[in-house]
mmCIF file with all atom_site columns, C-alpha atoms in Angstrom:
data_model
loop_
_atom_site.group_PDB
_atom_site.id
_atom_site.type_symbol
_atom_site.label_atom_id
_atom_site.label_alt_id
_atom_site.label_comp_id
_atom_site.label_asym_id
_atom_site.label_entity_id
_atom_site.label_seq_id
_atom_site.pdbx_PDB_ins_code
_atom_site.Cartn_x
_atom_site.Cartn_y
_atom_site.Cartn_z
_atom_site.occupancy
_atom_site.B_iso_or_equiv
_atom_site.pdbx_formal_charge
_atom_site.auth_seq_id
_atom_site.auth_comp_id
_atom_site.auth_asym_id
_atom_site.auth_atom_id
_atom_site.pdbx_PDB_model_num
ATOM 1   C CA . LYS A 1 1   ? -6.726  11.735  34.230  1.00 0.00 ? 1   LYS A CA 1
ATOM 2   C CA . LEU A 1 2   ? -3.300  12.885  32.687  1.00 0.00 ? 2   LEU A CA 1
ATOM 3   C CA . GLY A 1 3   ? -4.381  16.395  32.305  1.00 0.00 ? 3   GLY A CA 1
ATOM 4   C CA . MET A 1 4   ? -6.486  15.802  29.606  1.00 0.00 ? 4   MET A CA 1
ATOM 5   C CA . GLY A 1 5   ? -10.410 16.647  29.190  1.00 0.00 ? 5   GLY A CA 1
ATOM 6   C CA . ASP A 1 6   ? -13.052 14.400  28.164  1.00 0.00 ? 6   ASP A CA 1
ATOM 7   C CA . PHE A 1 7   ? -12.527 15.246  24.153  1.00 0.00 ? 7   PHE A CA 1
ATOM 8   C CA . PHE A 1 8   ? -8.832  14.259  24.105  1.00 0.00 ? 8   PHE A CA 1
ATOM 9   C CA . TYR A 1 9   ? -9.415  11.479  26.514  1.00 0.00 ? 9   TYR A CA 1
ATOM 10  C CA . GLU A 1 10  ? -12.124 9.890   23.965  1.00 0.00 ? 10  GLU A CA 1
ATOM 11  C CA . LEU A 1 11  ? -9.878  10.914  20.926  1.00 0.00 ? 11  LEU A CA 1
ATOM 12  C CA . SER A 1 12  ? -7.242  9.121   22.634  1.00 0.00 ? 12  SER A CA 1
ATOM 13  C CA . VAL A 1 13  ? -8.585  6.092   23.045  1.00 0.00 ? 13  VAL A CA 1
ATOM 14  C CA . LYS A 1 14  ? -10.348 5.810   19.499  1.00 0.00 ? 14  LYS A CA 1
ATOM 15  C CA . VAL A 1 15  ? -6.490  6.764   17.980  1.00 0.00 ? 15  VAL A CA 1
ATOM 16  C CA . ALA A 1 16  ? -5.554  3.921   20.111  1.00 0.00 ? 16  ALA A CA 1
ATOM 17  C CA . GLU A 1 17  ? -7.961  1.552   18.727  1.00 0.00 ? 17  GLU A CA 1
ATOM 18  C CA . VAL A 1 18  ? -7.207  2.426   14.971  1.00 0.00 ? 18  VAL A CA 1
ATOM 19  C CA . CYS A 1 19  ? -3.575  1.847   15.695  1.00 0.00 ? 19  CYS A CA 1
ATOM 20  C CA . LEU A 1 20  ? -3.750  -1.318  17.481  1.00 0.00 ? 20  LEU A CA 1
ATOM 21  C CA . ALA A 1 21  ? -6.236  -2.655  14.923  1.00 0.00 ? 21  ALA A CA 1
ATOM 22  C CA . SER A 1 22  ? -4.102  -1.918  12.000  1.00 0.00 ? 22  SER A CA 1
ATOM 23  C CA . ARG A 1 23  ? -1.111  -2.938  13.651  1.00 0.00 ? 23  ARG A CA 1
ATOM 24  C CA . SER A 1 24  ? -0.846  -6.262  11.621  1.00 0.00 ? 24  SER A CA 1
ATOM 25  C CA . ARG A 1 25  ? -0.485  -4.979  8.778   1.00 0.00 ? 25  ARG A CA 1
ATOM 26  C CA . ASN A 1 26  ? 1.726   -1.848  9.258   1.00 0.00 ? 26  ASN A CA 1
ATOM 27  C CA . GLY A 1 27  ? 4.009   -2.926  11.902  1.00 0.00 ? 27  GLY A CA 1
ATOM 28  C CA . GLY A 1 28  ? 2.411   -0.116  14.634  1.00 0.00 ? 28  GLY A CA 1
ATOM 29  C CA . ILE A 1 29  ? 3.346   2.787   12.253  1.00 0.00 ? 29  ILE A CA 1
ATOM 30  C CA . ILE A 1 30  ? 0.552   4.809   10.456  1.00 0.00 ? 30  ILE A CA 1
ATOM 31  C CA . ARG A 1 31  ? 0.155   7.809   9.237   1.00 0.00 ? 31  ARG A CA 1
ATOM 32  C CA . VAL A 1 32  ? -1.797  10.832  11.019  1.00 0.00 ? 32  VAL A CA 1
ATOM 33  C CA . GLY A 1 33  ? -4.003  11.448  8.164   1.00 0.00 ? 33  GLY A CA 1
ATOM 34  C CA . GLU A 1 34  ? -4.970  8.008   7.520   1.00 0.00 ? 34  GLU A CA 1
ATOM 35  C CA . VAL A 1 35  ? -6.031  7.222   11.400  1.00 0.00 ? 35  VAL A CA 1
ATOM 36  C CA . ASN A 1 36  ? -8.149  10.600  10.471  1.00 0.00 ? 36  ASN A CA 1
ATOM 37  C CA . GLU A 1 37  ? -9.331  9.174   7.339   1.00 0.00 ? 37  GLU A CA 1
ATOM 38  C CA . ILE A 1 38  ? -10.226 6.053   9.382   1.00 0.00 ? 38  ILE A CA 1
ATOM 39  C CA . LEU A 1 39  ? -11.832 7.604   12.377  1.00 0.00 ? 39  LEU A CA 1
ATOM 40  C CA . SER A 1 40  ? -14.223 9.622   9.578   1.00 0.00 ? 40  SER A CA 1
ATOM 41  C CA . GLN A 1 41  ? -15.244 6.738   7.378   1.00 0.00 ? 41  GLN A CA 1
ATOM 42  C CA . ARG A 1 42  ? -16.364 5.279   10.909  1.00 0.00 ? 42  ARG A CA 1
ATOM 43  C CA . GLY A 1 43  ? -18.613 8.185   11.620  1.00 0.00 ? 43  GLY A CA 1
ATOM 44  C CA . THR A 1 44  ? -16.374 8.401   14.832  1.00 0.00 ? 44  THR A CA 1
ATOM 45  C CA . ARG A 1 45  ? -18.974 10.868  17.530  1.00 0.00 ? 45  ARG A CA 1
ATOM 46  C CA . PHE A 1 46  ? -17.776 12.013  20.508  1.00 0.00 ? 46  PHE A CA 1
ATOM 47  C CA . LYS A 1 47  ? -20.595 11.606  23.780  1.00 0.00 ? 47  LYS A CA 1
ATOM 48  C CA . PHE A 1 48  ? -18.756 14.737  25.482  1.00 0.00 ? 48  PHE A CA 1
ATOM 49  C CA . THR A 1 49  ? -19.935 16.820  22.421  1.00 0.00 ? 49  THR A CA 1
ATOM 50  C CA . ASP A 1 50  ? -23.778 16.223  22.539  1.00 0.00 ? 50  ASP A CA 1
ATOM 51  C CA . SER A 1 51  ? -24.137 18.304  25.666  1.00 0.00 ? 51  SER A CA 1
ATOM 52  C CA . SER A 1 52  ? -25.053 22.035  25.395  1.00 0.00 ? 52  SER A CA 1
ATOM 53  C CA . SER A 1 53  ? -23.732 23.118  28.580  1.00 0.00 ? 53  SER A CA 1
ATOM 54  C CA . SER A 1 54  ? -20.774 24.154  27.112  1.00 0.00 ? 54  SER A CA 1
ATOM 55  C CA . LYS A 1 55  ? -19.880 26.192  24.143  1.00 0.00 ? 55  LYS A CA 1
ATOM 56  C CA . SER A 1 56  ? -16.213 25.245  24.316  1.00 0.00 ? 56  SER A CA 1
ATOM 57  C CA . LYS A 1 57  ? -16.941 21.662  23.521  1.00 0.00 ? 57  LYS A CA 1
ATOM 58  C CA . LYS A 1 58  ? -15.478 20.145  20.501  1.00 0.00 ? 58  LYS A CA 1
ATOM 59  C CA . SER A 1 59  ? -17.488 18.540  18.133  1.00 0.00 ? 59  SER A CA 1
ATOM 60  C CA . SER A 1 60  ? -14.857 17.980  15.408  1.00 0.00 ? 60  SER A CA 1
ATOM 61  C CA . TYR A 1 61  ? -11.493 17.036  15.216  1.00 0.00 ? 61  TYR A CA 1
ATOM 62  C CA . GLY A 1 62  ? -8.360  17.479  12.708  1.00 0.00 ? 62  GLY A CA 1
ATOM 63  C CA . ASP A 1 63  ? -4.484  16.013  12.373  1.00 0.00 ? 63  ASP A CA 1
ATOM 64  C CA . ASP A 1 64  ? -3.540  18.313  15.021  1.00 0.00 ? 64  ASP A CA 1
ATOM 65  C CA . ASP A 1 65  ? -6.024  16.865  17.789  1.00 0.00 ? 65  ASP A CA 1
ATOM 66  C CA . ILE A 1 66  ? -4.960  13.512  16.720  1.00 0.00 ? 66  ILE A CA 1
ATOM 67  C CA . ILE A 1 67  ? -1.047  14.587  17.402  1.00 0.00 ? 67  ILE A CA 1
ATOM 68  C CA . THR A 1 68  ? -2.114  15.900  20.697  1.00 0.00 ? 68  THR A CA 1
ATOM 69  C CA . ALA A 1 69  ? -4.324  12.973  21.845  1.00 0.00 ? 69  ALA A CA 1
ATOM 70  C CA . VAL A 1 70  ? -1.045  10.841  21.143  1.00 0.00 ? 70  VAL A CA 1
ATOM 71  C CA . LYS A 1 71  ? 0.997   13.102  23.084  1.00 0.00 ? 71  LYS A CA 1
ATOM 72  C CA . LYS A 1 72  ? -1.286  12.539  25.949  1.00 0.00 ? 72  LYS A CA 1
ATOM 73  C CA . LEU A 1 73  ? -1.117  8.671   25.390  1.00 0.00 ? 73  LEU A CA 1
ATOM 74  C CA . SER A 1 74  ? 2.674   8.573   25.459  1.00 0.00 ? 74  SER A CA 1
ATOM 75  C CA . ALA A 1 75  ? 2.172   10.116  28.853  1.00 0.00 ? 75  ALA A CA 1
ATOM 76  C CA . LEU A 1 76  ? 1.212   6.701   29.917  1.00 0.00 ? 76  LEU A CA 1
ATOM 77  C CA . GLY A 1 77  ? 4.545   5.017   28.548  1.00 0.00 ? 77  GLY A CA 1
ATOM 78  C CA . SER A 1 78  ? 2.336   2.895   26.192  1.00 0.00 ? 78  SER A CA 1
ATOM 79  C CA . GLY A 1 79  ? 5.118   3.620   23.370  1.00 0.00 ? 79  GLY A CA 1
ATOM 80  C CA . PHE A 1 80  ? 2.599   5.529   21.574  1.00 0.00 ? 80  PHE A CA 1
ATOM 81  C CA . ARG A 1 81  ? 4.351   8.857   19.887  1.00 0.00 ? 81  ARG A CA 1
ATOM 82  C CA . THR A 1 82  ? 4.573   10.778  16.737  1.00 0.00 ? 82  THR A CA 1
ATOM 83  C CA . VAL A 1 83  ? 7.364   11.075  14.439  1.00 0.00 ? 83  VAL A CA 1
ATOM 84  C CA . THR A 1 84  ? 8.024   13.400  11.272  1.00 0.00 ? 84  THR A CA 1
ATOM 85  C CA . VAL A 1 85  ? 9.133   11.494  8.402   1.00 0.00 ? 85  VAL A CA 1
ATOM 86  C CA . GLY A 1 86  ? 9.518   13.041  5.091   1.00 0.00 ? 86  GLY A CA 1
ATOM 87  C CA . ARG A 1 87  ? 6.374   14.740  4.317   1.00 0.00 ? 87  ARG A CA 1
ATOM 88  C CA . SER A 1 88  ? 4.025   13.120  6.873   1.00 0.00 ? 88  SER A CA 1
ATOM 89  C CA . ILE A 1 89  ? 3.553   12.713  10.607  1.00 0.00 ? 89  ILE A CA 1
ATOM 90  C CA . MET A 1 90  ? 3.460   9.177   11.580  1.00 0.00 ? 90  MET A CA 1
ATOM 91  C CA . ILE A 1 91  ? 2.236   7.389   14.938  1.00 0.00 ? 91  ILE A CA 1
ATOM 92  C CA . ILE A 1 92  ? 4.207   4.868   16.230  1.00 0.00 ? 92  ILE A CA 1
ATOM 93  C CA . SER A 1 93  ? 2.185   3.018   18.479  1.00 0.00 ? 93  SER A CA 1
ATOM 94  C CA . VAL A 1 94  ? 4.971   -0.164  19.537  1.00 0.00 ? 94  VAL A CA 1
ATOM 95  C CA . PRO A 1 95  ? 7.638   0.778   22.073  1.00 0.00 ? 95  PRO A CA 1
ATOM 96  C CA . GLU A 1 96  ? 10.485  0.034   19.831  1.00 0.00 ? 96  GLU A CA 1
ATOM 97  C CA . GLU A 1 97  ? 12.702  2.926   19.237  1.00 0.00 ? 97  GLU A CA 1
ATOM 98  C CA . LEU A 1 98  ? 13.827  4.011   15.523  1.00 0.00 ? 98  LEU A CA 1
ATOM 99  C CA . ASP A 1 99  ? 17.106  5.235   15.278  1.00 0.00 ? 99  ASP A CA 1
ATOM 100 C CA . ASP A 1 100 ? 18.149  7.358   12.711  1.00 0.00 ? 100 ASP A CA 1
ATOM 101 C CA . ASP A 1 101 ? 19.109  4.731   10.349  1.00 0.00 ? 101 ASP A CA 1
ATOM 102 C CA . HIS A 1 102 ? 15.497  3.300   10.087  1.00 0.00 ? 102 HIS A CA 1
ATOM 103 C CA . MET A 1 103 ? 14.029  7.099   9.821   1.00 0.00 ? 103 MET A CA 1
ATOM 104 C CA . GLN A 1 104 ? 16.614  7.793   6.844   1.00 0.00 ? 104 GLN A CA 1
ATOM 105 C CA . ILE A 1 105 ? 15.333  4.871   5.174   1.00 0.00 ? 105 ILE A CA 1
ATOM 106 C CA . LEU A 1 106 ? 11.675  5.790   5.851   1.00 0.00 ? 106 LEU A CA 1
ATOM 107 C CA . ASN A 1 107 ? 12.528  9.264   4.449   1.00 0.00 ? 107 ASN A CA 1
ATOM 108 C CA . LEU A 1 108 ? 13.841  7.292   1.421   1.00 0.00 ? 108 LEU A CA 1
ATOM 109 C CA . ALA A 1 109 ? 11.059  5.398   0.973   1.00 0.00 ? 109 ALA A CA 1
ATOM 110 C CA . GLN A 1 110 ? 8.748   8.053   0.989   1.00 0.00 ? 110 GLN A CA 1
ATOM 111 C CA . ASP A 1 111 ? 10.858  10.173  -1.789  1.00 0.00 ? 111 ASP A CA 1
ATOM 112 C CA . ASP A 1 112 ? 9.695   9.501   -5.319  1.00 0.00 ? 112 ASP A CA 1
ATOM 113 C CA . SER A 1 113 ? 12.902  10.277  -6.944  1.00 0.00 ? 113 SER A CA 1
ATOM 114 C CA . HIS A 1 114 ? 14.376  7.042   -5.688  1.00 0.00 ? 114 HIS A CA 1
ATOM 115 C CA . GLY A 1 115 ? 11.691  4.540   -7.256  1.00 0.00 ? 115 GLY A CA 1
ATOM 116 C CA . ASN A 1 116 ? 8.112   3.872   -6.304  1.00 0.00 ? 116 ASN A CA 1
ATOM 117 C CA . TYR A 1 117 ? 6.407   5.751   -3.178  1.00 0.00 ? 117 TYR A CA 1
ATOM 118 C CA . GLY A 1 118 ? 6.602   3.600   -0.362  1.00 0.00 ? 118 GLY A CA 1
ATOM 119 C CA . VAL A 1 119 ? 8.986   0.965   -1.791  1.00 0.00 ? 119 VAL A CA 1
ATOM 120 C CA . ILE A 1 120 ? 12.573  0.590   -1.612  1.00 0.00 ? 120 ILE A CA 1
ATOM 121 C CA . THR A 1 121 ? 15.929  -1.629  -2.483  1.00 0.00 ? 121 THR A CA 1
ATOM 122 C CA . ILE A 1 122 ? 19.150  -1.773  -1.267  1.00 0.00 ? 122 ILE A CA 1
ATOM 123 C CA . LYS A 1 123 ? 20.419  -0.517  -4.284  1.00 0.00 ? 123 LYS A CA 1
ATOM 124 C CA . ASP A 1 124 ? 18.440  2.822   -3.707  1.00 0.00 ? 124 ASP A CA 1
ATOM 125 C CA . ILE A 1 125 ? 19.606  2.703   -0.070  1.00 0.00 ? 125 ILE A CA 1
ATOM 126 C CA . ARG A 1 126 ? 23.258  2.627   -0.889  1.00 0.00 ? 126 ARG A CA 1
ATOM 127 C CA . ALA A 1 127 ? 23.012  4.984   -3.874  1.00 0.00 ? 127 ALA A CA 1
ATOM 128 C CA . ALA A 1 128 ? 21.225  7.846   -1.958  1.00 0.00 ? 128 ALA A CA 1
ATOM 129 C CA . LEU A 1 129 ? 22.866  7.314   1.717   1.00 0.00 ? 129 LEU A CA 1
ATOM 130 C CA . SER A 1 130 ? 26.313  5.597   0.807   1.00 0.00 ? 130 SER A CA 1
ATOM 131 C CA . TRP A 1 131 ? 25.902  2.921   3.381   1.00 0.00 ? 131 TRP A CA 1
ATOM 132 C CA . ASP A 1 132 ? 27.415  -0.430  2.610   1.00 0.00 ? 132 ASP A CA 1
ATOM 133 C CA . GLU A 1 133 ? 25.412  -3.283  2.262   1.00 0.00 ? 133 GLU A CA 1
ATOM 134 C CA . ASP A 1 134 ? 25.662  -4.758  5.906   1.00 0.00 ? 134 ASP A CA 1
ATOM 135 C CA . ARG A 1 135 ? 24.144  -1.709  7.082   1.00 0.00 ? 135 ARG A CA 1
ATOM 136 C CA . CYS A 1 136 ? 21.154  -1.656  4.828   1.00 0.00 ? 136 CYS A CA 1
ATOM 137 C CA . GLU A 1 137 ? 20.455  -5.021  5.959   1.00 0.00 ? 137 GLU A CA 1
ATOM 138 C CA . ARG A 1 138 ? 20.660  -4.523  9.457   1.00 0.00 ? 138 ARG A CA 1
ATOM 139 C CA . ALA A 1 139 ? 18.101  -1.515  9.560   1.00 0.00 ? 139 ALA A CA 1
ATOM 140 C CA . LEU A 1 140 ? 15.929  -3.145  6.815   1.00 0.00 ? 140 LEU A CA 1
ATOM 141 C CA . GLN A 1 141 ? 16.165  -6.878  9.053   1.00 0.00 ? 141 GLN A CA 1
ATOM 142 C CA . LYS A 1 142 ? 15.067  -4.929  12.158  1.00 0.00 ? 142 LYS A CA 1
ATOM 143 C CA . LEU A 1 143 ? 12.233  -2.963  10.453  1.00 0.00 ? 143 LEU A CA 1
ATOM 144 C CA . MET A 1 144 ? 10.812  -5.960  9.046   1.00 0.00 ? 144 MET A CA 1
ATOM 145 C CA . GLY A 1 145 ? 11.755  -8.137  12.369  1.00 0.00 ? 145 GLY A CA 1
ATOM 146 C CA . LYS A 1 146 ? 8.901   -5.390  13.301  1.00 0.00 ? 146 LYS A CA 1
ATOM 147 C CA . GLY A 1 147 ? 6.599   -6.073  10.851  1.00 0.00 ? 147 GLY A CA 1
ATOM 148 C CA . MET A 1 148 ? 7.050   -2.005  9.157   1.00 0.00 ? 148 MET A CA 1
ATOM 149 C CA . VAL A 1 149 ? 8.518   -3.457  6.379   1.00 0.00 ? 149 VAL A CA 1
ATOM 150 C CA . TRP A 1 150 ? 7.456   -6.407  4.003   1.00 0.00 ? 150 TRP A CA 1
ATOM 151 C CA . LEU A 1 151 ? 9.866   -8.099  1.840   1.00 0.00 ? 151 LEU A CA 1
ATOM 152 C CA . ASP A 1 152 ? 8.739   -8.780  -1.742  1.00 0.00 ? 152 ASP A CA 1
ATOM 153 C CA . VAL A 1 153 ? 11.761  -10.687 -3.909  1.00 0.00 ? 153 VAL A CA 1
ATOM 154 C CA . ASN A 1 154 ? 10.844  -10.943 -7.668  1.00 0.00 ? 154 ASN A CA 1
ATOM 155 C CA . ASN A 1 155 ? 11.496  -13.974 -10.096 1.00 0.00 ? 155 ASN A CA 1
ATOM 156 C CA . GLU A 1 156 ? 14.851  -12.088 -10.784 1.00 0.00 ? 156 GLU A CA 1
ATOM 157 C CA . GLY A 1 157 ? 15.805  -12.716 -7.266  1.00 0.00 ? 157 GLY A CA 1
ATOM 158 C CA . GLU A 1 158 ? 15.692  -8.870  -6.511  1.00 0.00 ? 158 GLU A CA 1
ATOM 159 C CA . LYS A 1 159 ? 14.359  -7.598  -3.457  1.00 0.00 ? 159 LYS A CA 1
ATOM 160 C CA . SER A 1 160 ? 12.119  -4.642  -2.826  1.00 0.00 ? 160 SER A CA 1
ATOM 161 C CA . TYR A 1 161 ? 11.152  -3.722  0.620   1.00 0.00 ? 161 TYR A CA 1
ATOM 162 C CA . TRP A 1 162 ? 7.877   -2.220  0.985   1.00 0.00 ? 162 TRP A CA 1
ATOM 163 C CA . PHE A 1 163 ? 6.271   0.119   3.622   1.00 0.00 ? 163 PHE A CA 1
ATOM 164 C CA . PRO A 1 164 ? 2.922   -0.621  4.151   1.00 0.00 ? 164 PRO A CA 1
ATOM 165 C CA . SER A 1 165 ? 2.088   2.553   6.609   1.00 0.00 ? 165 SER A CA 1
ATOM 166 C CA . LEU A 1 166 ? 3.241   4.836   3.696   1.00 0.00 ? 166 LEU A CA 1
ATOM 167 C CA . TRP A 1 167 ? 0.604   3.047   1.726   1.00 0.00 ? 167 TRP A CA 1
ATOM 168 C CA . LYS A 1 168 ? -2.229  5.433   0.354   1.00 0.00 ? 168 LYS A CA 1
ATOM 169 C CA . LYS A 1 169 ? -5.528  4.098   0.060   1.00 0.00 ? 169 LYS A CA 1
ATOM 170 C CA . SER A 1 170 ? -6.757  4.020   -4.014  1.00 0.00 ? 170 SER A CA 1
ATOM 171 C CA . THR A 1 171 ? -9.536  6.054   -4.842  1.00 0.00 ? 171 THR A CA 1
#
């Protein structure tokens, strides 16, 4: 069982389900906190915690447990892994490798000082990272091709790149 107990085995399956179900919206990148929120909203329970035969069985879980579950999944070579992006830990559930350029753009999209949280423009990238336009376009095209970034063109023809994985649910 890859050295994982029943709790982490079950949590790994539930984390994978959330990641796969949200992939069409976020391109396979989601915040650990969002996975936790979705599992909590579902009222996720673990069948292995119902037994009173062991006092060490877990009955609740947190972000750290979800990160551990993803590490267990990564042992399968399934493309699941975590990365730190700015202030968030993200789960990537696609076998696509993100290079340093992609990670810098994700970090920038999380930085409110360059515009709205979760959205970026080529102008923002060029100003913050001193890249030429081709480098910006290349990195963004790959992210768009994987569905990790959505493009919006306003009436004036200005392009904004939105990161659904960084969106926070409105309360």
